[in-house]
Structures are given as C-alpha cells and as structure tokens.
Amino acid sequence: MESLHPRIRLLWIAQTAILAAVLGAVLVAVDRWLVPVPTAGLVGIVAVAAVLGIAYAVRLYQIWQFELQGDALYLERGVITFVETAVPFVRVQHVDTQFGPIERVLGLSSVVVYTAGSRNADVRIPGLTPDRARRLQDTLRELAVESEADDAV
Amino acid sequence: MNRLHPFSAAVYALRYGLLWLWVPFFLVTALAGAIEVVNIAWLPVAALLGFLSGAAYGIVYYYRFEYGITPDTFDVASGVIARRSREIPYRRIQNVDVRQGVLQRVLGLAVVTVETAGGGHSEAALQLVSKSEADRLQHQIRRRTAGVDADDPDRPTSEASEDSRPLDHEPLDKQSSRVDGTAEASPASETRSRREPTEPSRKRLFALDSRELLLYSLTTLRPAALAAVGFLFFFATDTVLDFLVTLSQPFGGPQDLQTGDTQSYGVLTVVSMVNGIVITYLVSVAYTFATYYDFRLGRVDEDFVYERGLLQRYSGSIPAEKVQSVTITDNPLQRLIDYAGLWVETAGYGPDSSGGSQSAVPMARAAHVHRFAENLTHVETPAFASPPPIARRRYLVRYSLIAAGVVAAALALAQVTPLERWYLAAVVFVAVPPAAHLRYVNLGYYVGEDHLVIRRGFWRRRTTVIPYFRIQTVSTRRSIFQRRLGIASLVVDTASSRTLFWDTPTIYDVDLEDARGAHRTGRKRLQSALRERARTDDASFSVDFT
C-alpha cells in the first residue's frame, strides 16, 4: 500500500486554519452585532477547532492509503467513516491530474479517476508529487485501455 | 437535414414572443420612474415591439433548427446567434422517447427526446415533429443503435454495410430498411406507408389490465400529489378555508373562522386534516391513473418499447443492451394484496423525474413479477441473508435518538408557546421498536452466481438485481459506530442515473467479514463475467421475459 506525501498534512492543516479563521470572524461578528461573546471563549472555541482540525489531518494522513492491484485501483480512507473502495480499471472513463492554489504552493498534485457510476463517480487521490501524479495517471490510462470492456454504457 | 413540423414555428414564435414581451415591459416601468424622458404610456407599444421581436426570433429559431439521421450519428444543429451542431453516435444512445400532450395528440404532433448516459438532461429534444415522423425517428434510431451494438464497435460502418447487415433473419425489417434507404431523399411524404411493414415485428410482452391499473393507482402514493394540493391551497386560501369550515360543521365545527371555542376548533383541525389526507390521496390516485393508463410494454428486436398515458401519451424505447439493473418495488399495501412492480434502470435520463428508472411492469401479482425478474436477468431464486441482530439494536438506538429529538423539540416549543403537556410527545417512543424491527426484517442480500440481489426499505421496499458485470465501483463503509459493532455497509455502484429518491444499492450493516467477502466476490465476478461476455457474446438480459 502506498501512502500520500507527508506534505498533504500541511494542506489539510491549512484548510483547517482557513476554516478556523472563518469561524473566528463569524464569532467576532456575532460579538460585535448580536450578543457579546467573552474573548476567552472566542479564543477557546477557535483553538479547539484548530486542534481538532490538526488532529483530524494527522489521523487522515495515517489512514489514507492506495494501491494498484491486479484488477482495480484500491483505496482506504476516512476518519469518521472508514471507506475501502475498489475502482476496477475496466470502469475508468478518464483520469485527470489537478492542483489547487495551496497544493501548487506545496508542490502537490491530485489524481481524479472518473467512472460512469452514480455515486463515488469521481475518486480523488490527493497529496501526490506532480511527477508521481503524472506517472499514476499514465499507468491508470494504460490499464484502462488494456482492459476495456465492450459493454460501454 | 430535416426541419421540425411547421407548427413548431408558431409554438416557438409564441413562446419567445411571450418571453421577450417582458423585457421592454420591465425596462420601461423601471426607467419611467428614474428618467424624465421615458413615459409609462409607451408600455403597450414597447411590449408589442418586444413580442414581435421575440416572435421573429422564434421563427428564425425554427428555420435554423435542423436534424438528420446519418449512417453513424444522429445530428442536431440549432441556435440563431450561437450555433451548436451536435452529433450523437448511435452506440451511445440510451433511449428515444416520444411524448404527446393533449393538444399535441389532437394535432398529431409529438416531442422526441434522445438520451445518452452523460449529463442531467436530454441530449437532443425535437419539439415538435409530426407523430408519424416521431415514430419513424424512433424506429430508425433504434434500428441503427441495434445495428451498431450487434457489430464490432470499432469497425467503421458505412451506408452499404448498414443495409445488408444484421437483420437478415427478419425479412420484414430488412424490407423496411430498404424502403427507408430510398425514402431518405423525400422524407415527409410517405412516412405512413413506411411504418406499416415494421408493425408486425413488435411483440407484446405486458399490458396493464384495468384491474391492475386500479390497484396500482389505489396503492401508490405520490409525493407530487402533496405538492399539487399545497399549490392549490397557496393560491385559493380563502376558498379552501371556507370549504373546510363548511365540511367540518356537521361534526360540530365552528360557524366561521372567527367564532368558535376550543372544542369546535379542535374538530375543525381534525376534520380538515382528514380532508387534506383524502384529497391528497385522490389527487395521487388520479395522477397515477392518468400516467399509467393503457400501459403497454413490447419488444422490437432487442429493445423494450413502452407506451402509457391517458392525457399525455409517452412512448419510449429501452435497448436491452443498456439495462444496468432491475428492481422490484412494493409498499406495505401492495405486499398485503400480494402485488409488486418491476423497474429497469438505465444510465439515461427518463421522461419523468424518476431518473433512469423506467417502469417495465407497473403492477402485477408478486409471483409473476418475481418470475419476470428471474426471466429477465437469469438470476436464480435468491435465498436472502439477513444482517446480524446487532444491526437491529443499532436501529433501535438510532430511532430512539430521533424520538428523543422530537420530545426535545416539543419541550422547546412549550417554552415559547402556551403548549401544555409537552411530555405527551414521548408517545413516539412506542413507534421505535416496531420501526427498528421493520427496517431490520426488510433488509436482505444474496450473493449469487452471476448477480447480487439487495433488498431494503419498508415503506417503499426495493429489491435490486445487479449483474456483476454492471458493477462500476464497490465500497465498504464503516462509521465509528459500525466499527465498534464490527459491522459494515457495502455500496455497490452501477451506471444508473443519480436520483433523489433512489439511493445507490447498499447492503447495510452486515458483519465486516461478510461485507468484505461480498466486496471480493463482486470484484472477482466482474472480471470473470466480462471475460465470459467477450468470449461468448451472449445476451445478458432476455427481452422475452413475460
């Protein structure tokens, strides 16, 4: 099983930080215009949110794993709900590599695998180096072409 | 390339005229308040100008809308200012639907929609063509789709091979295809003569008789009916209220809404609720009756074709090749009288809001429906396995929490309103054990030789048969609570359309080992079934299932 790049934790922590900042801003707004919120409580709530977020990011990194198996791309992920997904290569419609602004700064990239399914129709593997992402994309594309089914929808 | 029926020019002109009428209307109204020069008296003239330019746009739209059947694709070119020309390869077409409203039936017109797997809406909509042209299109596209599918998909098709190809065993169709070939040059005139020879190849599979239609209408409750009644109430509140007051008077209701004591208001509330339920139910019955009136399912070659509707008439075709899964539905009432319905799911988008699900047999005796499903999918009679009893305990806890939420809400309400005896809300706890039990006993799954069968739901129980070769992805999910209990849910995704009411088939709350086992089996059988299909090329769904 392959783990994600350790820097992905920074991405998730950054996302948490943004959320915590938004939460803080909302609380400040509530304090200003609606009901007074004690400063200690405000800081406390934001701090708890941030700590929970960081713990979540660390745990998610520990859990997130994927593997190219004989017939399918296999992924394990999820802190609250643990999900094991198999995406058979035959079912791969197309494969993207993507990166957002924070990922770009961190030098990370994601691979998104699309199937024709209704739910889980797109499976994202975040936290890959751009090089690894491109290699994975190529491999998946080759495997998908190799095993193409004749019963396309 | 062909044009739509000339009547559509009038329809488009009227539609865009009425739409564009409002632009100058609002513009003049808004500007008259702000700018001195603009006068409100211009309104009629401006509105007329808006209507005329809209109508002109509609007529140009009609002249710029073209469609045509080519050997490999169905083409639609449209748009006045921004042009769009779309080519839909036949092998990607899921189904072709023909819809006729009341007025359209009188005028002999129809709307044709072409569905493919992608997207949330129809790929092409031809509004309006003559009914005979609609039937011709439906037949032509179906024939070509079947032709492409029967062949190696990668082989280039040409017009020459098209004519001599797969229909040799069916002289009638071959003959008709010849006629089609020559008729391409002069489309509109002899559609009728062309239709006749194709009729005999249609074979009836199922027709809803009046008894089944009545039972289906009476036992099905549609959420849409609630919306319709709510809509009526919203627009005619006073009339409806008067009506409700009058109805409640024989039972001791108030003389009018202003004068009355607690008791008579209570009577009014109860009687009105009963009336609301009865009216909603009647609307629902009428809706179902009108929708499924004269339902007929047939086959043409390897396609299912169906027709239904009292006022608005639908007819559609589903290629058997495109069927993803098959579902048997029943609700408690239908189970009581031992009836059920059969639905097939495709990846396309259905003619009504039910997504890619189409009713193959709306209602028939449960035993028949089970036989149909077995014939259609070749599934063996499933021996359902149940989740472990720990799952039932989980539902007990879950529903208890919901009940506690209800009581808490009543308590909160009692704080802000003069509501007394809020604790009587605790009566909902009585429903918890039966609810948990009913959910539990209706869960079942069967890991078969070639199929996975999943049953779930009490109010609208669904038993879905998924051939392994239709699996897209499989996921084993475990929430923290499930992990504590050592159970898991298995989500089996197919390419059926995403819908609001039809969740993804899921085996809920089975032992982790069983879930993992089914997960492995699904993956393995998918591969072996695909290999098998590539080798033998046998049809996976039988069209003759009744």
XYZ file of C-alpha atoms in Angstrom:
699
model
C 0.000 0.000 0.000
C 1.188 3.449 -0.848
C 0.764 6.426 1.470
C 0.295 10.008 0.455
C 3.083 12.542 0.504
C 3.628 13.782 4.105
C 3.205 17.392 2.981
C -0.517 16.696 2.398
C -0.898 17.209 6.150
C 0.161 20.818 5.644
C -2.562 21.207 3.012
C -5.228 19.804 5.296
C -3.939 21.866 8.230
C -4.009 24.970 6.043
C -7.604 24.181 5.098
C -8.433 23.789 8.805
C -6.709 27.072 9.571
C -8.813 28.825 6.949
C -11.980 27.285 8.404
C -10.938 28.244 11.935
C -10.254 31.803 10.760
C -13.713 31.962 9.173
C -15.239 30.621 12.400
C -13.320 33.248 14.350
C -14.530 36.009 12.036
C -18.138 34.831 12.420
C -17.765 34.823 16.205
C -16.283 38.318 16.165
C -19.220 39.465 14.028
C -21.662 37.851 16.480
C -19.836 39.591 19.343
C -19.946 42.950 17.604
C -23.559 42.984 16.403
C -25.630 40.338 18.197
C -24.632 39.089 21.628
C -21.357 39.739 23.435
C -19.024 36.719 23.407
C -16.279 36.664 26.067
C -12.862 36.936 24.441
C -11.555 33.893 26.288
C -14.451 31.810 24.991
C -13.892 33.071 21.472
C -10.199 32.189 21.525
C -11.011 28.885 23.176
C -13.535 27.849 20.508
C -11.191 28.761 17.681
C -8.293 26.985 19.396
C -10.341 23.823 19.962
C -11.469 23.865 16.324
C -7.885 24.293 15.163
C -6.584 21.472 17.398
C -9.377 19.129 16.287
C -8.618 20.013 12.679
C -4.926 19.304 13.087
C -5.607 16.005 14.839
C -8.010 15.106 12.019
C -5.412 15.977 9.383
C -2.738 13.871 11.070
C -5.072 10.918 11.537
C -6.383 11.154 7.961
C -2.816 11.055 6.674
C -2.125 7.935 8.733
C -5.200 6.211 7.327
C -5.103 7.284 3.666
C -3.633 4.530 1.509
C -3.990 3.377 -2.049
C -2.683 0.588 -4.198
C -2.781 -0.549 -7.805
C -3.970 -4.130 -7.552
C -4.323 -6.714 -10.295
C -7.739 -5.635 -11.486
C -8.544 -2.420 -9.682
C -7.388 0.735 -8.002
C -7.910 0.160 -4.296
C -8.218 2.966 -1.756
C -8.640 3.184 2.014
C -9.578 6.441 3.626
C -11.783 8.236 6.154
C -11.505 9.124 9.818
C -15.159 9.158 10.880
C -16.391 6.752 8.233
C -13.683 4.410 7.030
C -14.171 3.575 3.350
C -12.485 0.878 1.283
C -13.170 1.438 -2.401
C -12.238 -0.647 -5.406
C -12.347 1.028 -8.806
C -11.914 -1.677 -11.467
C -9.652 -0.496 -14.299
C -12.319 -1.558 -16.796
C -14.600 1.094 -15.342
C -12.229 4.034 -15.615
C -13.677 6.604 -18.003
C -10.931 9.170 -17.807
C -8.186 10.314 -15.438
C -7.296 13.892 -14.515
C -4.437 15.445 -12.615
C -5.395 18.595 -10.767
C -3.933 21.007 -8.260
C -5.394 23.952 -6.412
C -3.563 27.096 -5.242
C -2.439 25.682 -1.880
C -1.411 22.411 -3.489
C 0.619 24.348 -6.046
C 2.490 26.204 -3.298
C 3.171 22.906 -1.527
C 4.255 21.239 -4.775
C 1.499 18.661 -4.635
C -0.974 17.327 -7.160
C -4.129 15.188 -7.183
C -5.256 12.421 -9.480
C -9.012 12.199 -10.119
C -10.410 8.986 -11.576
C -13.852 9.167 -13.165
C -16.247 6.252 -13.598
C -19.723 6.120 -15.108
C -21.236 5.360 -11.712
C -23.803 7.494 -9.957
C -22.243 7.825 -6.544
C -18.466 7.882 -5.961
C -18.370 8.617 -9.677
C -15.135 10.507 -9.173
C -12.410 9.230 -6.897
C -9.685 11.669 -5.859
C -6.213 10.738 -4.680
C -4.723 13.892 -3.160
C -1.203 14.551 -1.953
C 0.973 13.208 -4.737
C 4.101 14.804 -6.120
C 3.408 16.141 -9.636
C 5.753 13.513 -11.004
C 4.040 10.657 -9.180
C 0.633 12.035 -10.194
C 1.593 12.036 -13.856
C 3.014 8.513 -13.637
C -0.119 7.288 -11.876
C -2.282 8.957 -14.500
C -0.327 7.267 -17.287
C -0.431 3.889 -15.587
C -4.159 4.133 -14.958
C -4.784 5.194 -18.530
C -2.805 2.270 -19.883
C -4.529 -0.173 -17.563
C -7.913 1.246 -18.518
C -7.226 0.919 -22.232
C -5.805 -2.566 -21.773
C -8.876 -3.849 -20.005
C -11.517 -2.003 -21.977
C -14.912 -3.617 -21.778
C -17.259 -3.925 -24.710
C -20.343 -3.081 -22.702
C -19.801 0.655 -22.545
C -22.883 2.494 -21.340
C -31.113 17.597 -42.743
C -34.792 17.884 -41.791
C -36.797 20.665 -40.220
C -39.293 20.372 -37.419
C -43.009 20.378 -38.119
C -44.082 23.862 -39.364
C -46.425 24.130 -36.394
C -43.342 24.416 -34.155
C -42.610 27.781 -35.805
C -45.853 29.076 -34.312
C -45.062 27.478 -30.954
C -41.556 28.948 -30.807
C -42.837 32.336 -32.017
C -45.442 32.392 -29.272
C -43.022 31.163 -26.627
C -40.232 33.639 -27.374
C -42.763 36.402 -28.036
C -44.284 35.988 -24.582
C -40.823 35.725 -23.049
C -39.396 38.808 -24.731
C -42.515 40.844 -24.113
C -41.421 41.294 -20.518
C -38.003 42.761 -21.289
C -39.193 46.171 -22.603
C -42.092 45.998 -20.148
C -39.797 45.979 -17.127
C -37.323 48.295 -18.794
C -39.969 50.961 -19.437
C -41.523 50.549 -15.991
C -38.167 50.894 -14.269
C -36.877 53.736 -16.421
C -40.126 55.718 -16.304
C -39.591 56.082 -12.565
C -35.982 57.188 -12.993
C -35.683 59.170 -16.209
C -37.896 62.038 -17.281
C -37.798 61.256 -20.998
C -39.265 57.752 -20.683
C -43.022 57.777 -20.421
C -45.089 54.993 -18.882
C -47.570 55.431 -21.734
C -45.058 53.757 -24.057
C -45.775 50.496 -22.316
C -48.213 48.920 -24.832
C -46.032 49.851 -27.799
C -42.838 48.638 -26.126
C -44.492 45.380 -25.085
C -45.784 44.851 -28.607
C -42.302 45.508 -30.024
C -40.855 43.028 -27.544
C -43.417 40.430 -28.516
C -42.826 40.934 -32.236
C -39.044 40.677 -31.980
C -39.472 37.596 -29.779
C -41.825 36.063 -32.324
C -39.377 36.865 -35.114
C -36.610 35.195 -33.112
C -38.827 32.145 -32.614
C -39.475 31.853 -36.331
C -35.781 32.229 -37.162
C -35.044 29.649 -34.495
C -37.374 27.272 -36.273
C -35.639 27.837 -39.601
C -32.209 27.393 -38.015
C -33.112 24.145 -36.248
C -32.195 21.088 -38.268
C -31.799 17.432 -37.508
C -30.850 14.429 -39.543
C -30.004 10.766 -39.475
C -26.579 9.893 -40.827
C -25.076 6.393 -41.019
C -23.135 6.764 -37.772
C -24.671 9.616 -35.862
C -27.862 11.465 -35.122
C -27.197 15.144 -35.821
C -28.904 18.210 -34.429
C -27.901 21.732 -35.435
C -29.568 24.629 -33.663
C -29.184 28.203 -32.490
C -29.730 31.583 -34.070
C -26.799 33.637 -32.829
C -24.610 30.980 -31.212
C -24.776 27.876 -33.361
C -24.459 24.415 -31.921
C -24.219 21.316 -34.023
C -24.281 18.101 -32.138
C -23.545 14.606 -33.391
C -24.675 11.743 -31.203
C -23.134 8.362 -32.058
C -25.793 5.653 -32.160
C -23.937 3.327 -29.818
C -24.088 5.965 -27.100
C -27.844 6.425 -27.286
C -29.648 5.005 -24.273
C -33.252 5.549 -25.221
C -35.509 7.512 -27.509
C -38.749 8.853 -26.060
C -41.815 10.243 -27.762
C -44.145 12.418 -25.711
C -47.555 13.759 -26.693
C -49.583 16.230 -24.673
C -53.346 16.563 -25.019
C -53.274 19.325 -27.643
C -50.411 17.640 -29.445
C -52.431 14.444 -29.694
C -55.321 16.328 -31.280
C -52.943 17.924 -33.783
C -50.990 14.714 -34.410
C -47.711 16.143 -33.137
C -45.093 14.859 -30.711
C -41.880 15.733 -28.867
C -38.920 13.411 -29.408
C -36.077 13.270 -26.891
C -32.837 11.353 -27.257
C -30.993 10.306 -24.099
C -27.388 9.323 -23.625
C -25.611 8.269 -20.470
C -23.948 11.545 -19.563
C -25.430 14.724 -18.206
C -28.527 15.553 -16.254
C -30.804 16.293 -19.186
C -31.773 15.104 -22.633
C -29.099 15.176 -25.280
C -31.469 16.268 -28.015
C -35.091 17.371 -27.924
C -37.109 17.778 -31.110
C -40.075 19.951 -30.380
C -42.355 19.365 -32.341
C -42.468 16.840 -35.141
C -45.444 15.019 -36.593
C -46.357 11.783 -34.844
C -45.513 9.702 -37.882
C -42.123 11.383 -38.158
C -41.564 10.753 -34.434
C -42.313 7.070 -34.889
C -40.064 6.959 -37.929
C -37.205 8.557 -35.987
C -37.697 6.275 -33.025
C -37.670 3.258 -35.279
C -34.707 4.425 -37.369
C -32.531 5.333 -34.399
C -33.440 2.114 -32.636
C -32.601 0.059 -35.680
C -29.269 1.773 -36.157
C -28.401 1.576 -32.456
C -29.094 -2.146 -32.528
C -27.084 -2.474 -35.732
C -24.043 -0.796 -34.244
C -24.267 -2.698 -30.995
C -24.534 -6.053 -32.688
C -21.350 -5.282 -34.542
C -17.794 -4.788 -33.519
C -17.994 -1.231 -32.234
C -14.627 -0.296 -33.657
C -15.435 -1.331 -37.176
C -16.255 1.640 -39.349
C -19.827 1.467 -40.570
C -20.866 2.576 -43.994
C -24.227 3.007 -45.608
C -23.661 -0.060 -47.764
C -22.987 -2.426 -44.888
C -25.825 -0.832 -42.981
C -28.393 -2.194 -45.370
C -27.177 -5.743 -45.602
C -26.271 -6.201 -42.015
C -27.839 -7.799 -39.020
C -31.458 -8.099 -39.986
C -31.218 -10.949 -42.460
C -33.244 -13.240 -40.258
C -36.046 -10.711 -40.134
C -37.335 -10.156 -43.649
C -39.874 -7.579 -42.567
C -37.318 -5.301 -41.037
C -34.959 -5.760 -43.927
C -37.664 -4.793 -46.284
C -38.489 -1.741 -44.256
C -34.862 -0.736 -44.104
C -34.687 -0.839 -47.868
C -37.667 1.439 -48.075
C -36.004 3.708 -45.536
C -32.909 3.928 -47.634
C -34.786 5.168 -50.666
C -37.119 7.351 -48.685
C -34.277 9.382 -47.200
C -34.427 11.596 -50.264
C -38.074 12.596 -49.851
C -38.724 12.471 -46.147
C -42.063 13.938 -45.277
C -44.459 12.350 -47.731
C -44.636 8.594 -47.306
C -43.897 8.066 -43.644
C -47.179 6.264 -43.205
C -46.593 3.674 -45.877
C -43.182 3.093 -44.379
C -44.461 2.484 -40.887
C -46.820 -0.329 -41.722
C -44.325 -3.075 -42.514
C -42.454 -2.566 -39.241
C -45.520 -3.113 -37.065
C -45.577 -6.933 -37.132
C -42.106 -7.207 -35.589
C -43.449 -5.622 -32.409
C -44.321 -8.254 -29.873
C -46.378 -7.563 -26.797
C -44.730 -8.507 -23.521
C -47.034 -6.983 -20.965
C -50.173 -4.871 -20.842
C -51.585 -3.389 -17.676
C -55.196 -4.539 -17.399
C -57.824 -2.335 -15.770
C -57.790 -4.258 -12.512
C -54.031 -3.883 -12.175
C -54.223 -0.224 -13.145
C -56.841 0.431 -10.463
C -54.899 -1.474 -7.826
C -51.723 0.355 -8.787
C -53.440 3.763 -8.629
C -55.085 2.990 -5.298
C -51.986 1.615 -3.603
C -49.403 4.140 -4.790
C -48.915 7.425 -3.004
C -47.031 10.103 -4.910
C -45.182 12.933 -3.186
C -46.073 15.108 -6.188
C -49.732 14.995 -5.101
C -48.834 16.683 -1.821
C -47.128 19.458 -3.759
C -50.174 19.861 -6.015
C -52.553 20.174 -3.053
C -50.179 22.604 -1.326
C -50.058 24.645 -4.522
C -53.861 24.802 -4.665
C -54.050 25.860 -1.028
C -51.449 28.568 -1.616
C -53.440 30.192 -4.404
C -57.011 29.788 -3.153
C -56.500 30.011 0.598
C -59.841 31.736 1.384
C -61.988 29.447 -0.745
C -60.275 26.375 0.643
C -60.662 27.585 4.230
C -64.378 28.280 3.743
C -64.784 24.889 2.182
C -63.024 23.204 5.099
C -65.156 25.089 7.633
C -68.339 24.056 5.825
C -67.230 20.442 5.744
C -66.468 20.368 9.468
C -69.840 21.855 10.543
C -71.805 18.574 10.571
C -69.269 17.221 13.087
C -69.502 20.232 15.417
C -67.080 22.622 13.761
C -67.293 26.410 14.186
C -69.800 28.618 12.296
C -66.926 30.565 10.789
C -63.235 31.041 11.483
C -63.714 33.952 13.887
C -66.344 32.484 16.224
C -65.629 29.206 17.861
C -64.449 27.646 21.085
C -61.554 25.311 21.726
C -63.625 22.215 21.035
C -65.020 23.348 17.700
C -61.561 24.481 16.561
C -60.276 21.074 17.552
C -62.993 19.447 15.450
C -62.128 21.758 12.570
C -58.455 20.797 12.788
C -59.122 17.064 12.864
C -61.738 17.154 10.093
C -59.519 19.368 7.930
C -56.583 17.024 8.375
C -58.723 14.072 7.353
C -59.974 16.059 4.354
C -56.414 17.042 3.416
C -55.301 13.438 3.504
C -58.311 12.257 1.495
C -57.881 14.974 -1.150
C -54.140 14.365 -1.462
C -54.810 10.679 -1.820
C -57.452 11.244 -4.505
C -55.121 13.550 -6.455
C -52.394 10.934 -6.206
C -54.754 8.194 -7.422
C -55.911 10.335 -10.344
C -52.335 11.212 -11.269
C -51.170 7.612 -11.263
C -54.254 6.541 -13.180
C -53.696 9.173 -15.881
C -49.989 8.440 -16.132
C -50.183 4.664 -16.403
C -53.480 4.393 -18.269
C -53.224 1.850 -21.063
C -49.640 0.896 -20.238
C -48.169 -1.464 -22.773
C -44.717 -2.979 -22.951
C -43.475 -4.712 -26.055
C -40.321 -5.744 -27.762
C -38.895 -4.840 -31.115
C -35.795 -6.862 -31.858
C -33.614 -6.432 -28.784
C -35.366 -3.353 -27.457
C -38.135 -2.787 -24.980
C -40.746 -0.328 -26.150
C -43.446 1.050 -23.910
C -46.441 3.335 -24.167
C -48.583 4.880 -21.482
C -50.765 7.819 -20.511
C -54.372 8.952 -20.627
C -53.994 12.646 -21.477
C -50.315 12.952 -22.132
C -49.037 9.965 -24.028
C -45.466 8.720 -23.550
C -43.750 6.182 -25.665
C -40.164 5.173 -25.200
C -37.679 2.521 -26.113
C -35.015 0.961 -23.936
C -32.319 -1.146 -25.583
C -31.980 -4.356 -23.559
C -28.229 -3.957 -24.022
C -28.293 -0.780 -21.947
C -30.149 -2.117 -18.912
C -27.965 -1.714 -15.828
C -30.051 -3.281 -13.099
C -33.580 -4.444 -12.388
C -35.602 -3.512 -9.312
C -38.772 -4.929 -7.795
C -40.693 -2.377 -5.747
C -43.581 -2.832 -3.353
C -45.076 -0.897 -0.468
C -46.880 -2.302 2.590
C -50.313 -2.081 0.914
C -49.103 -3.854 -2.189
C -47.451 -6.545 -0.086
C -50.772 -7.027 1.690
C -52.579 -7.816 -1.566
C -49.515 -9.629 -2.902
C -48.684 -7.330 -5.800
C -45.434 -5.694 -6.889
C -43.878 -3.656 -9.677
C -40.818 -4.133 -11.851
C -38.452 -1.334 -12.907
C -35.398 -1.333 -15.106
C -32.567 1.135 -14.654
C -30.543 2.575 -17.491
C -27.877 5.235 -17.487
C -30.049 7.658 -19.440
C -32.434 10.223 -18.153
C -36.071 9.146 -18.055
C -39.054 11.043 -19.422
C -40.276 11.915 -15.947
C -38.498 12.719 -12.736
C -37.725 9.103 -11.947
C -34.288 9.455 -13.486
C -33.020 6.467 -15.402
C -35.621 4.173 -13.877
C -38.408 3.075 -16.124
C -41.376 1.021 -15.213
C -41.373 -2.243 -17.108
C -44.337 -3.736 -15.275
C -46.055 -1.128 -13.071
C -48.126 -3.674 -11.215
C -48.698 -7.406 -11.340
C -49.054 -10.294 -8.928
C -45.881 -10.566 -6.861
C -45.265 -14.119 -8.031
C -45.447 -13.017 -11.659
C -43.145 -10.071 -11.054
C -40.585 -12.323 -9.397
C -40.786 -14.691 -12.337
C -40.391 -11.774 -14.760
C -37.305 -10.571 -12.913
C -35.817 -14.057 -12.943
C -36.503 -14.494 -16.652
C -35.173 -11.075 -17.476
C -31.896 -11.320 -15.596
C -31.455 -15.117 -15.389
C -30.974 -14.738 -11.669
C -31.630 -17.834 -9.573
C -34.306 -17.539 -6.869
C -32.440 -15.650 -4.173
C -32.017 -17.077 -0.675
C -31.746 -13.842 1.257
C -29.288 -13.484 4.107
C -30.056 -11.058 6.908
C -27.697 -8.691 8.685
C -26.730 -9.798 12.219
C -29.232 -8.938 15.002
C -26.811 -6.299 16.265
C -27.997 -4.182 13.315
C -31.497 -4.135 14.763
C -30.102 -2.851 18.034
C -28.396 -0.112 16.068
C -31.701 0.980 14.522
C -33.338 0.847 17.943
C -30.731 3.282 19.244
C -30.943 5.439 16.131
C -34.733 5.753 16.189
C -34.691 6.334 19.961
C -32.407 9.301 19.359
C -34.827 10.629 16.754
C -37.737 10.171 19.202
C -35.734 11.966 21.891
C -35.227 14.775 19.385
C -38.988 15.004 18.860
C -39.599 15.218 22.609
C -36.869 17.849 22.959
C -38.495 19.864 20.163
C -41.858 19.658 21.973
C -40.169 20.833 25.162
C -38.569 23.741 23.330
C -41.942 24.609 21.813
C -43.515 24.559 25.293
C -41.035 27.235 26.415
C -42.133 29.749 23.788
C -45.825 28.860 23.306
C -48.566 28.071 25.830
C -48.280 24.396 24.914
C -49.096 22.181 27.882
C -48.333 18.523 28.472
C -45.369 18.542 26.075
C -44.308 15.231 27.617
C -47.155 13.545 25.754
C -44.815 13.724 22.747
C -42.994 10.828 24.374
C -45.676 8.632 22.824
C -43.452 8.499 19.705
C -41.194 6.115 21.622
C -43.903 3.479 21.195
C -43.167 3.502 17.451
C -39.434 2.962 17.920
C -39.252 -0.831 18.479
C -41.615 -1.721 15.581
C -39.837 0.741 13.308
C -36.436 -0.716 14.097
C -37.759 -4.237 13.666
C -39.469 -3.477 10.330
C -36.356 -1.858 8.935
C -34.325 -4.829 10.039
C -36.566 -7.582 8.679
C -36.813 -5.933 5.265
C -33.053 -5.855 4.838
C -31.619 -8.738 2.901
C -28.933 -9.586 0.416
C -27.956 -12.510 -1.724
C -24.567 -13.078 -3.331
C -25.492 -15.209 -6.306
C -23.681 -16.955 -9.102
C -23.949 -14.085 -11.582
C -25.896 -11.475 -9.646
C -26.012 -9.546 -6.438
C -29.514 -9.081 -5.040
C -30.091 -6.351 -2.463
C -33.355 -5.729 -0.632
C -34.036 -2.749 1.618
C -36.751 -0.350 2.763
C -40.142 -0.786 4.402
C -42.393 1.980 3.030
C -41.049 1.559 -0.416
C -39.211 -1.722 -0.420
C -36.812 -2.226 -3.297
C -35.207 -5.461 -4.321
C -32.456 -4.707 -6.817
C -30.810 -7.333 -9.006
C -27.349 -6.236 -10.129
C -25.452 -8.412 -12.591
C -21.788 -8.472 -11.586
C -20.728 -7.203 -14.977
C -22.636 -3.970 -14.384
C -20.689 -3.035 -11.254
C -18.834 0.259 -11.515
C -17.235 0.542 -8.106
C -17.628 -1.247 -4.780
C -17.015 0.405 -1.419
C -17.065 -0.990 2.092
C -18.037 1.762 4.512
C -17.748 1.724 8.290
C -18.675 4.618 10.526
C -17.190 4.804 14.009
C -20.338 3.195 15.427
C -20.239 0.406 12.871
C -16.574 -0.224 13.640
C -17.415 -0.603 17.325
C -20.069 -3.204 16.455
C -17.890 -4.963 13.897
C -20.297 -4.371 11.012
C -20.019 -2.608 7.654
C -22.142 -1.396 4.726
C -21.308 -2.323 1.156
C -22.134 0.258 -1.510
C -22.438 -1.233 -4.986
C -22.413 1.472 -7.619
C -23.740 0.966 -11.125
C -24.107 3.408 -14.005
C -27.816 4.011 -13.347
C -28.646 7.663 -13.183
C -28.271 9.586 -10.000
C -31.683 10.217 -8.498
C -33.156 11.848 -5.465
C -35.416 9.060 -4.297
C -33.461 6.056 -5.473
C -30.351 5.663 -3.402
C -27.326 3.710 -4.545
C -27.845 -0.011 -3.842
C -26.316 -0.665 -0.447
C -26.062 -3.759 1.714
C -26.497 -2.248 5.156
C -24.881 -3.313 8.414
C -23.615 -6.809 7.746
C -20.697 -8.452 9.515
C -17.413 -6.989 8.369
C -16.241 -10.359 7.096
C -19.430 -10.828 5.040
C -19.127 -7.329 3.615
C -15.510 -7.919 2.652
C -16.464 -11.283 1.185
C -19.188 -9.742 -0.973
C -16.756 -6.970 -1.932
C -14.179 -9.531 -3.101
C -16.799 -11.646 -4.858
C -18.167 -8.625 -6.691
C -14.731 -7.644 -7.927
C -13.768 -11.137 -8.968
C -17.049 -11.924 -10.712
C -16.952 -8.606 -12.542
C -13.704 -9.630 -14.177
C -14.757 -13.189 -14.970
C -18.162 -12.074 -16.252
C -16.544 -9.510 -18.555
C -14.158 -12.150 -19.903
C -17.067 -14.510 -20.416
C -19.080 -11.879 -22.227
C -16.187 -11.033 -24.515
C -15.862 -14.713 -25.427
C -19.433 -15.882 -25.859
C -21.175 -12.621 -26.700
C -24.393 -13.897 -25.168
C -27.179 -11.555 -24.283
C -27.197 -10.844 -20.590
C -30.813 -9.756 -20.409
C -33.630 -11.688 -22.034
C -36.054 -9.470 -23.814
C -38.839 -12.062 -23.740
C -39.282 -12.133 -20.002
C -43.025 -12.470 -19.562
